[in-house]
mmCIF file of C-alpha atoms in Angstrom:
data_model
loop_
_atom_site.group_PDB
_atom_site.id
_atom_site.type_symbol
_atom_site.label_atom_id
_atom_site.label_comp_id
_atom_site.label_asym_id
_atom_site.label_seq_id
_atom_site.Cartn_x
_atom_site.Cartn_y
_atom_site.Cartn_z
ATOM 1 C CA MET A 1 123.963 66.158 55.120
ATOM 2 C CA SER A 2 126.677 67.778 57.084
ATOM 3 C CA THR A 3 128.848 65.615 59.356
ATOM 4 C CA VAL A 4 130.621 66.833 62.546
ATOM 5 C CA ALA A 5 132.219 65.224 65.489
ATOM 6 C CA THR A 6 130.202 62.523 67.369
ATOM 7 C CA PRO A 7 128.601 64.355 70.345
ATOM 8 C CA THR A 8 129.332 63.802 73.972
ATOM 9 C CA ILE A 9 126.670 61.680 75.488
ATOM 10 C CA SER A 10 125.172 61.643 79.006
ATOM 11 C CA VAL A 11 123.036 58.598 80.016
ATOM 12 C CA ILE A 12 120.312 58.993 82.574
ATOM 13 C CA VAL A 13 119.150 55.887 84.326
ATOM 14 C CA THR A 14 116.338 56.135 86.495
ATOM 15 C CA ASN A 15 115.574 53.352 89.189
ATOM 16 C CA TYR A 16 112.741 52.999 91.437
ATOM 17 C CA ASN A 17 112.613 49.640 93.363
ATOM 18 C CA TYR A 18 114.226 47.830 90.462
ATOM 19 C CA ARG A 19 117.381 46.256 92.320
ATOM 20 C CA ALA A 20 116.778 43.014 90.436
ATOM 21 C CA PHE A 21 117.569 44.722 87.098
ATOM 22 C CA VAL A 22 119.450 48.025 87.700
ATOM 23 C CA ALA A 23 122.935 46.605 87.282
ATOM 24 C CA GLU A 24 122.146 45.121 83.971
ATOM 25 C CA ALA A 25 121.067 48.509 82.645
ATOM 26 C CA VAL A 26 124.028 50.428 84.278
ATOM 27 C CA ASP A 27 126.548 47.552 83.129
ATOM 28 C CA GLY A 28 125.173 47.872 79.634
ATOM 29 C CA ALA A 29 125.622 51.565 79.309
ATOM 30 C CA LEU A 30 129.117 51.321 80.651
ATOM 31 C CA ALA A 31 129.685 48.539 77.973
ATOM 32 C CA GLN A 32 128.912 50.704 74.890
ATOM 33 C CA THR A 33 131.347 50.739 72.012
ATOM 34 C CA LEU A 34 130.972 54.479 71.990
ATOM 35 C CA ALA A 35 131.694 55.257 75.607
ATOM 36 C CA PRO A 36 129.221 57.793 77.324
ATOM 37 C CA GLY A 37 130.682 60.804 78.707
ATOM 38 C CA GLU A 38 129.050 59.961 82.118
ATOM 39 C CA VAL A 39 126.222 57.399 83.430
ATOM 40 C CA ILE A 40 124.036 59.183 86.000
ATOM 41 C CA VAL A 41 121.926 56.805 88.118
ATOM 42 C CA VAL A 42 118.888 58.401 89.791
ATOM 43 C CA ASP A 43 117.505 56.327 92.664
ATOM 44 C CA ASP A 44 114.071 57.847 93.261
ATOM 45 C CA GLY A 45 113.800 56.811 96.937
ATOM 46 C CA SER A 46 113.676 52.858 96.434
ATOM 47 C CA SER A 47 112.870 50.639 99.419
ATOM 48 C CA ASP A 48 114.165 47.591 98.026
ATOM 49 C CA GLY A 49 117.770 48.157 99.001
ATOM 50 C CA SER A 50 118.644 49.803 95.630
ATOM 51 C CA PRO A 51 120.481 52.707 97.015
ATOM 52 C CA GLU A 52 122.846 50.517 99.133
ATOM 53 C CA TYR A 53 123.488 47.985 96.396
ATOM 54 C CA LEU A 54 124.094 50.802 93.865
ATOM 55 C CA ARG A 55 126.732 52.505 96.199
ATOM 56 C CA GLU A 56 128.500 49.212 96.802
ATOM 57 C CA ARG A 57 128.618 48.158 93.156
ATOM 58 C CA TYR A 58 129.371 51.745 91.597
ATOM 59 C CA GLY A 59 130.438 54.002 94.392
ATOM 60 C CA ALA A 60 134.012 53.838 93.337
ATOM 61 C CA ASP A 61 133.582 53.793 89.568
ATOM 62 C CA PRO A 62 134.454 57.456 88.178
ATOM 63 C CA ARG A 63 132.185 56.792 85.289
ATOM 64 C CA VAL A 64 129.127 56.573 87.371
ATOM 65 C CA ARG A 65 127.194 59.432 89.097
ATOM 66 C CA LEU A 66 124.829 58.241 91.928
ATOM 67 C CA LEU A 67 121.905 60.545 92.800
ATOM 68 C CA CYS A 68 119.952 59.063 95.667
ATOM 69 C CA GLY A 69 117.172 60.624 97.207
ATOM 70 C CA GLU A 70 113.444 60.813 98.198
ATOM 71 C CA ASN A 71 110.768 59.514 96.062
ATOM 72 C CA GLY A 72 109.350 62.229 93.599
ATOM 73 C CA GLY A 73 108.077 60.150 90.776
ATOM 74 C CA GLN A 74 109.680 59.772 87.110
ATOM 75 C CA LEU A 75 109.486 63.318 85.867
ATOM 76 C CA ALA A 76 111.277 64.399 89.151
ATOM 77 C CA ALA A 77 113.977 61.662 88.477
ATOM 78 C CA PHE A 78 114.186 63.008 84.894
ATOM 79 C CA GLN A 79 114.808 66.597 86.047
ATOM 80 C CA ARG A 80 117.401 65.522 88.713
ATOM 81 C CA GLY A 81 119.273 63.583 86.330
ATOM 82 C CA LEU A 82 119.427 66.272 83.479
ATOM 83 C CA ALA A 83 120.416 69.009 86.096
ATOM 84 C CA ALA A 84 123.567 66.943 86.531
ATOM 85 C CA ALA A 85 124.346 66.068 82.816
ATOM 86 C CA THR A 86 126.891 67.639 80.872
ATOM 87 C CA GLY A 87 126.879 65.780 77.481
ATOM 88 C CA GLU A 88 125.793 67.357 74.242
ATOM 89 C CA VAL A 89 123.128 64.627 74.054
ATOM 90 C CA VAL A 90 121.092 62.874 76.637
ATOM 91 C CA CYS A 91 119.906 59.384 76.479
ATOM 92 C CA PHE A 92 117.380 58.061 78.810
ATOM 93 C CA LEU A 93 117.246 54.315 80.254
ATOM 94 C CA ASP A 94 114.697 52.915 82.645
ATOM 95 C CA ALA A 95 116.326 50.613 85.183
ATOM 96 C CA ASP A 96 114.547 47.613 84.020
ATOM 97 C CA ASP A 97 115.629 47.733 80.341
ATOM 98 C CA ARG A 98 118.804 47.422 78.611
ATOM 99 C CA TRP A 99 120.737 48.239 75.504
ATOM 100 C CA ALA A 100 122.885 46.350 73.258
ATOM 101 C CA PRO A 101 126.631 47.391 72.864
ATOM 102 C CA ASP A 102 126.200 49.431 69.615
ATOM 103 C CA TYR A 103 123.143 51.568 70.785
ATOM 104 C CA LEU A 104 125.078 54.529 71.671
ATOM 105 C CA ALA A 105 127.273 54.452 68.686
ATOM 106 C CA LYS A 106 124.225 54.328 66.245
ATOM 107 C CA VAL A 107 122.393 57.320 68.140
ATOM 108 C CA GLY A 108 125.603 59.384 68.380
ATOM 109 C CA ALA A 109 126.436 58.664 64.508
ATOM 110 C CA LEU A 110 122.904 59.903 63.492
ATOM 111 C CA PHE A 111 123.199 63.019 65.719
ATOM 112 C CA ALA A 112 126.692 63.815 64.157
ATOM 113 C CA ALA A 113 125.555 63.177 60.528
ATOM 114 C CA ARG A 114 122.157 65.147 61.181
ATOM 115 C CA THR A 115 123.038 68.446 62.921
ATOM 116 C CA ASP A 116 119.206 69.565 62.232
ATOM 117 C CA VAL A 117 117.845 66.684 64.113
ATOM 118 C CA ASP A 118 117.093 67.318 67.957
ATOM 119 C CA PHE A 119 115.105 64.220 68.895
ATOM 120 C CA VAL A 120 115.892 60.595 67.888
ATOM 121 C CA CYS A 121 113.698 57.558 68.893
ATOM 122 C CA SER A 122 114.249 53.778 68.419
ATOM 123 C CA ASP A 123 112.454 50.591 68.017
ATOM 124 C CA VAL A 124 112.142 48.391 71.057
ATOM 125 C CA HIS A 125 112.413 44.656 71.567
ATOM 126 C CA LEU A 126 110.081 43.133 74.002
ATOM 127 C CA ILE A 127 111.739 40.875 76.473
ATOM 128 C CA GLY A 128 110.429 39.010 79.665
ATOM 129 C CA GLN A 129 106.787 38.173 79.683
ATOM 130 C CA GLU A 130 106.305 39.486 76.043
ATOM 131 C CA SER A 131 107.963 39.144 72.748
ATOM 132 C CA GLY A 132 107.914 41.134 69.508
ATOM 133 C CA VAL A 133 109.053 44.496 68.158
ATOM 134 C CA GLN A 134 107.517 48.083 68.572
ATOM 135 C CA GLY A 135 108.374 50.974 66.221
ATOM 136 C CA TYR A 136 107.510 52.779 63.141
ATOM 137 C CA GLY A 137 108.951 49.892 60.817
ATOM 138 C CA PRO A 138 112.231 48.505 59.642
ATOM 139 C CA GLN A 139 113.479 51.483 57.919
ATOM 140 C CA ALA A 140 114.935 54.724 59.391
ATOM 141 C CA ALA A 141 112.830 57.808 58.587
ATOM 142 C CA ASP A 142 112.955 61.507 59.184
ATOM 143 C CA LEU A 143 109.762 62.371 60.994
ATOM 144 C CA GLY A 144 110.264 65.922 60.545
ATOM 145 C CA TYR A 145 108.335 68.521 62.386
ATOM 146 C CA THR A 146 105.205 67.457 64.363
ATOM 147 C CA ALA A 147 104.082 70.261 66.581
ATOM 148 C CA LEU A 148 100.677 70.895 64.566
ATOM 149 C CA ALA A 149 99.848 67.263 64.590
ATOM 150 C CA THR A 150 100.501 66.957 68.483
ATOM 151 C CA TRP A 151 98.626 70.047 69.207
ATOM 152 C CA VAL A 152 95.596 69.541 67.300
ATOM 153 C CA ARG A 153 95.324 65.762 67.301
ATOM 154 C CA MET A 154 97.483 64.682 70.188
ATOM 155 C CA ARG A 155 99.673 62.620 67.853
ATOM 156 C CA TRP A 156 102.567 60.704 69.946
ATOM 157 C CA TYR A 157 105.812 60.774 67.711
ATOM 158 C CA GLY A 158 108.255 58.716 69.960
ATOM 159 C CA ALA A 159 108.954 55.637 71.847
ATOM 160 C CA PRO A 160 109.224 54.319 75.330
ATOM 161 C CA THR A 161 111.809 56.168 77.670
ATOM 162 C CA SER A 162 114.776 53.682 76.910
ATOM 163 C CA ALA A 163 114.554 54.436 73.310
ATOM 164 C CA LEU A 164 114.634 58.345 73.523
ATOM 165 C CA ALA A 165 117.620 60.525 72.889
ATOM 166 C CA LEU A 166 117.666 64.380 72.877
ATOM 167 C CA ARG A 167 120.056 67.127 72.593
ATOM 168 C CA ARG A 168 120.562 68.466 76.054
ATOM 169 C CA ALA A 169 119.461 72.079 75.103
ATOM 170 C CA LEU A 170 116.112 70.577 74.008
ATOM 171 C CA ALA A 171 115.874 68.342 77.018
ATOM 172 C CA GLN A 172 116.481 71.463 79.224
ATOM 173 C CA ARG A 173 113.546 73.319 77.507
ATOM 174 C CA VAL A 174 111.322 70.272 77.635
ATOM 175 C CA LEU A 175 111.889 69.342 81.353
ATOM 176 C CA ASP A 176 111.555 73.134 82.416
ATOM 177 C CA LEU A 177 107.909 72.442 83.845
ATOM 178 C CA PRO A 178 106.245 74.183 86.794
ATOM 179 C CA GLU A 179 106.792 72.415 90.155
ATOM 180 C CA GLY A 180 103.132 70.896 90.088
ATOM 181 C CA PHE A 181 103.707 68.880 87.060
ATOM 182 C CA ALA A 182 106.147 66.568 88.852
ATOM 183 C CA ALA A 183 102.973 65.059 90.871
ATOM 184 C CA GLN A 184 101.105 64.668 87.818
ATOM 185 C CA TRP A 185 103.720 62.833 85.885
ATOM 186 C CA ARG A 186 104.902 60.262 88.569
ATOM 187 C CA ILE A 187 104.758 57.727 85.884
ATOM 188 C CA SER A 188 104.713 57.867 82.115
ATOM 189 C CA ALA A 189 106.751 60.941 82.013
ATOM 190 C CA ASP A 190 108.143 59.989 78.746
ATOM 191 C CA ASN A 191 105.101 61.878 77.502
ATOM 192 C CA CYS A 192 106.601 65.189 78.814
ATOM 193 C CA LEU A 193 109.796 64.212 76.419
ATOM 194 C CA VAL A 194 107.769 63.022 73.490
ATOM 195 C CA PHE A 195 105.020 65.796 73.570
ATOM 196 C CA GLY A 196 107.195 68.427 74.710
ATOM 197 C CA ALA A 197 109.846 68.034 72.014
ATOM 198 C CA SER A 198 107.148 68.117 69.311
ATOM 199 C CA LEU A 199 105.465 71.274 70.655
ATOM 200 C CA LEU A 200 108.699 73.092 71.069
ATOM 201 C CA GLY A 201 109.614 72.532 67.432
ATOM 202 C CA ALA A 202 112.161 69.725 67.411
ATOM 203 C CA ARG A 203 112.955 67.949 64.238
ATOM 204 C CA LYS A 204 112.461 64.254 65.164
ATOM 205 C CA TYR A 205 114.071 61.135 63.566
ATOM 206 C CA TYR A 206 113.212 57.472 63.889
ATOM 207 C CA LEU A 207 116.148 55.251 63.867
ATOM 208 C CA PRO A 208 115.565 51.349 64.188
ATOM 209 C CA THR A 209 118.731 50.372 65.987
ATOM 210 C CA GLY A 210 117.589 46.792 67.107
ATOM 211 C CA ALA A 211 119.426 47.675 70.199
ATOM 212 C CA VAL A 212 116.693 48.646 73.011
ATOM 213 C CA ASP A 213 115.363 45.609 74.958
ATOM 214 C CA TYR A 214 112.046 46.743 76.775
ATOM 215 C CA ARG A 215 111.425 44.267 79.693
ATOM 216 C CA ILE A 216 107.704 43.390 80.225
ATOM 217 C CA HIS A 217 107.188 42.130 84.004
ATOM 218 C CA GLY A 218 104.757 42.368 86.537
ATOM 219 C CA HIS A 219 105.913 45.931 87.795
ATOM 220 C CA ASN A 220 105.782 47.886 84.495
ATOM 221 C CA GLY A 221 103.770 51.128 85.120
ATOM 222 C CA TRP A 222 103.365 52.010 81.543
ATOM 223 C CA TRP A 223 103.006 48.718 79.949
ATOM 224 C CA HIS A 224 100.184 47.259 82.103
ATOM 225 C CA GLN A 225 98.099 50.781 82.062
ATOM 226 C CA GLN A 226 98.023 51.080 78.256
ATOM 227 C CA ALA A 227 94.167 50.635 78.199
ATOM 228 C CA ARG A 228 93.923 53.545 80.802
ATOM 229 C CA THR A 229 95.933 55.912 78.568
ATOM 230 C CA ARG A 230 92.617 55.871 76.374
ATOM 231 C CA GLU A 231 90.334 56.675 79.158
ATOM 232 C CA PHE A 232 89.480 60.532 80.099
ATOM 233 C CA PRO A 233 91.714 61.216 83.001
ATOM 234 C CA ALA A 234 94.740 60.178 81.024
ATOM 235 C CA GLN A 235 93.762 62.054 77.857
ATOM 236 C CA PHE A 236 92.898 64.991 79.935
ATOM 237 C CA ARG A 237 96.320 64.907 81.661
ATOM 238 C CA SER A 238 98.070 64.726 78.213
ATOM 239 C CA ARG A 239 95.749 67.442 76.823
ATOM 240 C CA CYS A 240 96.769 69.852 79.593
ATOM 241 C CA LEU A 241 100.353 68.969 79.240
ATOM 242 C CA ILE A 242 100.097 69.688 75.383
ATOM 243 C CA ASN A 243 98.204 72.887 76.067
ATOM 244 C CA HIS A 244 101.201 74.095 78.467
ATOM 245 C CA TYR A 245 103.675 73.649 75.757
ATOM 246 C CA ALA A 246 101.595 75.398 73.191
ATOM 247 C CA ARG A 247 101.022 78.319 75.373
ATOM 248 C CA GLN A 248 104.806 78.632 75.855
ATOM 249 C CA MET A 249 105.113 78.789 71.906
ATOM 250 C CA GLY A 250 102.288 81.087 71.478
ATOM 251 C CA LEU A 251 100.363 78.778 69.124
ATOM 252 C CA ASP A 252 97.257 80.122 67.892
ATOM 253 C CA GLU A 253 94.709 79.407 64.957
ATOM 254 C CA ARG A 254 97.002 80.911 62.453
ATOM 255 C CA ALA A 255 99.698 78.455 63.035
ATOM 256 C CA LEU A 256 97.192 75.802 61.448
ATOM 257 C CA ASP A 257 97.708 77.391 58.036
ATOM 258 C CA LEU A 258 101.382 75.923 58.237
ATOM 259 C CA ALA A 259 100.033 72.537 58.186
ATOM 260 C CA LYS A 260 101.070 71.665 54.626
ATOM 261 C CA ALA A 261 104.747 72.958 55.349
ATOM 262 C CA GLU A 262 104.849 70.670 58.430
ATOM 263 C CA PHE A 263 103.428 67.805 56.430
ATOM 264 C CA LYS A 264 106.189 68.265 53.781
ATOM 265 C CA SER A 265 109.119 67.822 56.389
ATOM 266 C CA ARG A 266 108.236 64.263 57.013
ATOM 267 C CA GLU A 267 110.383 62.005 54.790
ATOM 268 C CA ARG A 268 107.721 59.028 53.932
ATOM 269 C CA PRO A 269 104.387 60.126 55.137
ATOM 270 C CA SER A 270 101.627 57.534 55.314
ATOM 271 C CA TRP A 271 98.115 57.978 54.050
ATOM 272 C CA ASP A 272 97.088 58.304 57.775
ATOM 273 C CA ASP A 273 99.510 61.276 58.101
ATOM 274 C CA ALA A 274 98.018 62.744 54.981
ATOM 275 C CA CYS A 275 94.641 62.659 56.378
ATOM 276 C CA VAL A 276 95.619 63.985 59.610
ATOM 277 C CA TYR A 277 97.419 67.070 58.033
ATOM 278 C CA ALA A 278 94.491 67.777 55.539
ATOM 279 C CA ASP A 279 92.080 67.902 58.633
ATOM 280 C CA ILE A 280 94.759 70.295 60.171
ATOM 281 C CA ALA A 281 94.828 72.378 57.029
ATOM 282 C CA TRP A 282 90.988 72.715 56.729
ATOM 283 C CA ARG A 283 90.764 73.911 60.489
ATOM 284 C CA GLY A 284 93.117 76.952 59.545
ATOM 285 C CA SER A 285 92.273 80.780 59.293
ATOM 286 C CA ALA A 286 92.715 81.161 55.831
ATOM 287 C CA PRO A 287 89.797 81.687 53.147
ATOM 288 C CA TRP A 288 88.036 78.440 52.684
ATOM 289 C CA TRP A 289 89.141 78.060 49.149
ATOM 290 C CA LYS A 290 92.691 78.314 50.174
ATOM 291 C CA ARG A 291 92.220 75.741 53.144
ATOM 292 C CA ALA A 292 90.573 73.408 50.596
ATOM 293 C CA GLU A 293 93.417 73.712 48.190
ATOM 294 C CA ARG A 294 95.911 72.992 50.917
ATOM 295 C CA ALA A 295 93.896 69.949 52.314
ATOM 296 C CA LEU A 296 93.663 68.642 48.701
ATOM 297 C CA SER A 297 97.390 69.248 48.034
ATOM 298 C CA ILE A 298 98.227 67.094 51.094
ATOM 299 C CA LEU A 299 95.950 64.179 50.290
ATOM 300 C CA LEU A 300 97.453 64.110 46.793
ATOM 301 C CA HIS A 301 100.879 64.060 48.017
ATOM 302 C CA GLY A 302 99.803 61.278 50.424
ATOM 303 C CA LEU A 303 98.333 59.246 47.547
ATOM 304 C CA ARG A 304 101.508 59.628 45.619
ATOM 305 C CA ALA A 305 103.491 58.481 48.728
ATOM 306 C CA ARG A 306 101.362 55.409 49.285
ATOM 307 C CA ARG A 307 101.895 54.371 45.440
ATOM 308 C CA ARG A 308 105.621 54.709 45.954
ATOM 309 C CA LEU A 309 105.563 52.493 48.776
ATOM 310 C CA ARG A 310 103.700 49.767 46.807
ATOM 311 C CA LEU A 311 106.095 49.833 44.059
#
């Protein structure tokens, strides 16, 4: 594991009609023990007085850049914020969420220690109308590469917006989408970050910081539409997005023969992971006996990993 200087960090706060919460998000970003290089607040055409409030509160603060414009949706707001960012790492924050003071320090230390990691996701603590914790568990884990599992099985390796951090070079590639995509991803644009990073070959890492508060309230678009994500329109939209990134990378059937190698990039694969990757290996283009050998090897590895977890 190589260690380099902690990278500079840009924070992108996206706001749409969250005047009641946005100051808590921005103040929390400014109060980090590892100070961000800049806090970019993108107001996406709010009609609740947010632009005026933001200008009054932060207009004279050199640490904050305000980008107020017409409503274009979440993906467009991400793109506007990223275009203004200069940090080596970009951390996204929804205006109705908040971070504990040590969030950026933990994320920055991970990026410094793991120069091969491009994408970090954290656990989230639910506040407001719900309580609990969402994440991949209490332990940090190298999720490895996830391109094939995302392409073939639409697996989602990530977290809500406020718990996502990407190296800026990766974020620029991920958000370099055709103009028409902005209209399709007015909400839930974290799917672009999560799916895009996987398909473009990012190495992902899960870091449970315990420092991201995800607020549940009556206006949450993603939280209150989770059931719809399992319906055909949402699934179709996600599949089209994944296919776009896959075409960019030139993925074809022969890539499925790399299923075993991608599976082995995971630090602690679950039995479910093993089943997913065995299925992908079996779909490959190699002779049937070679595909069977790879699938069996993946399943055996998964069994050994499950036994180790039980010990």
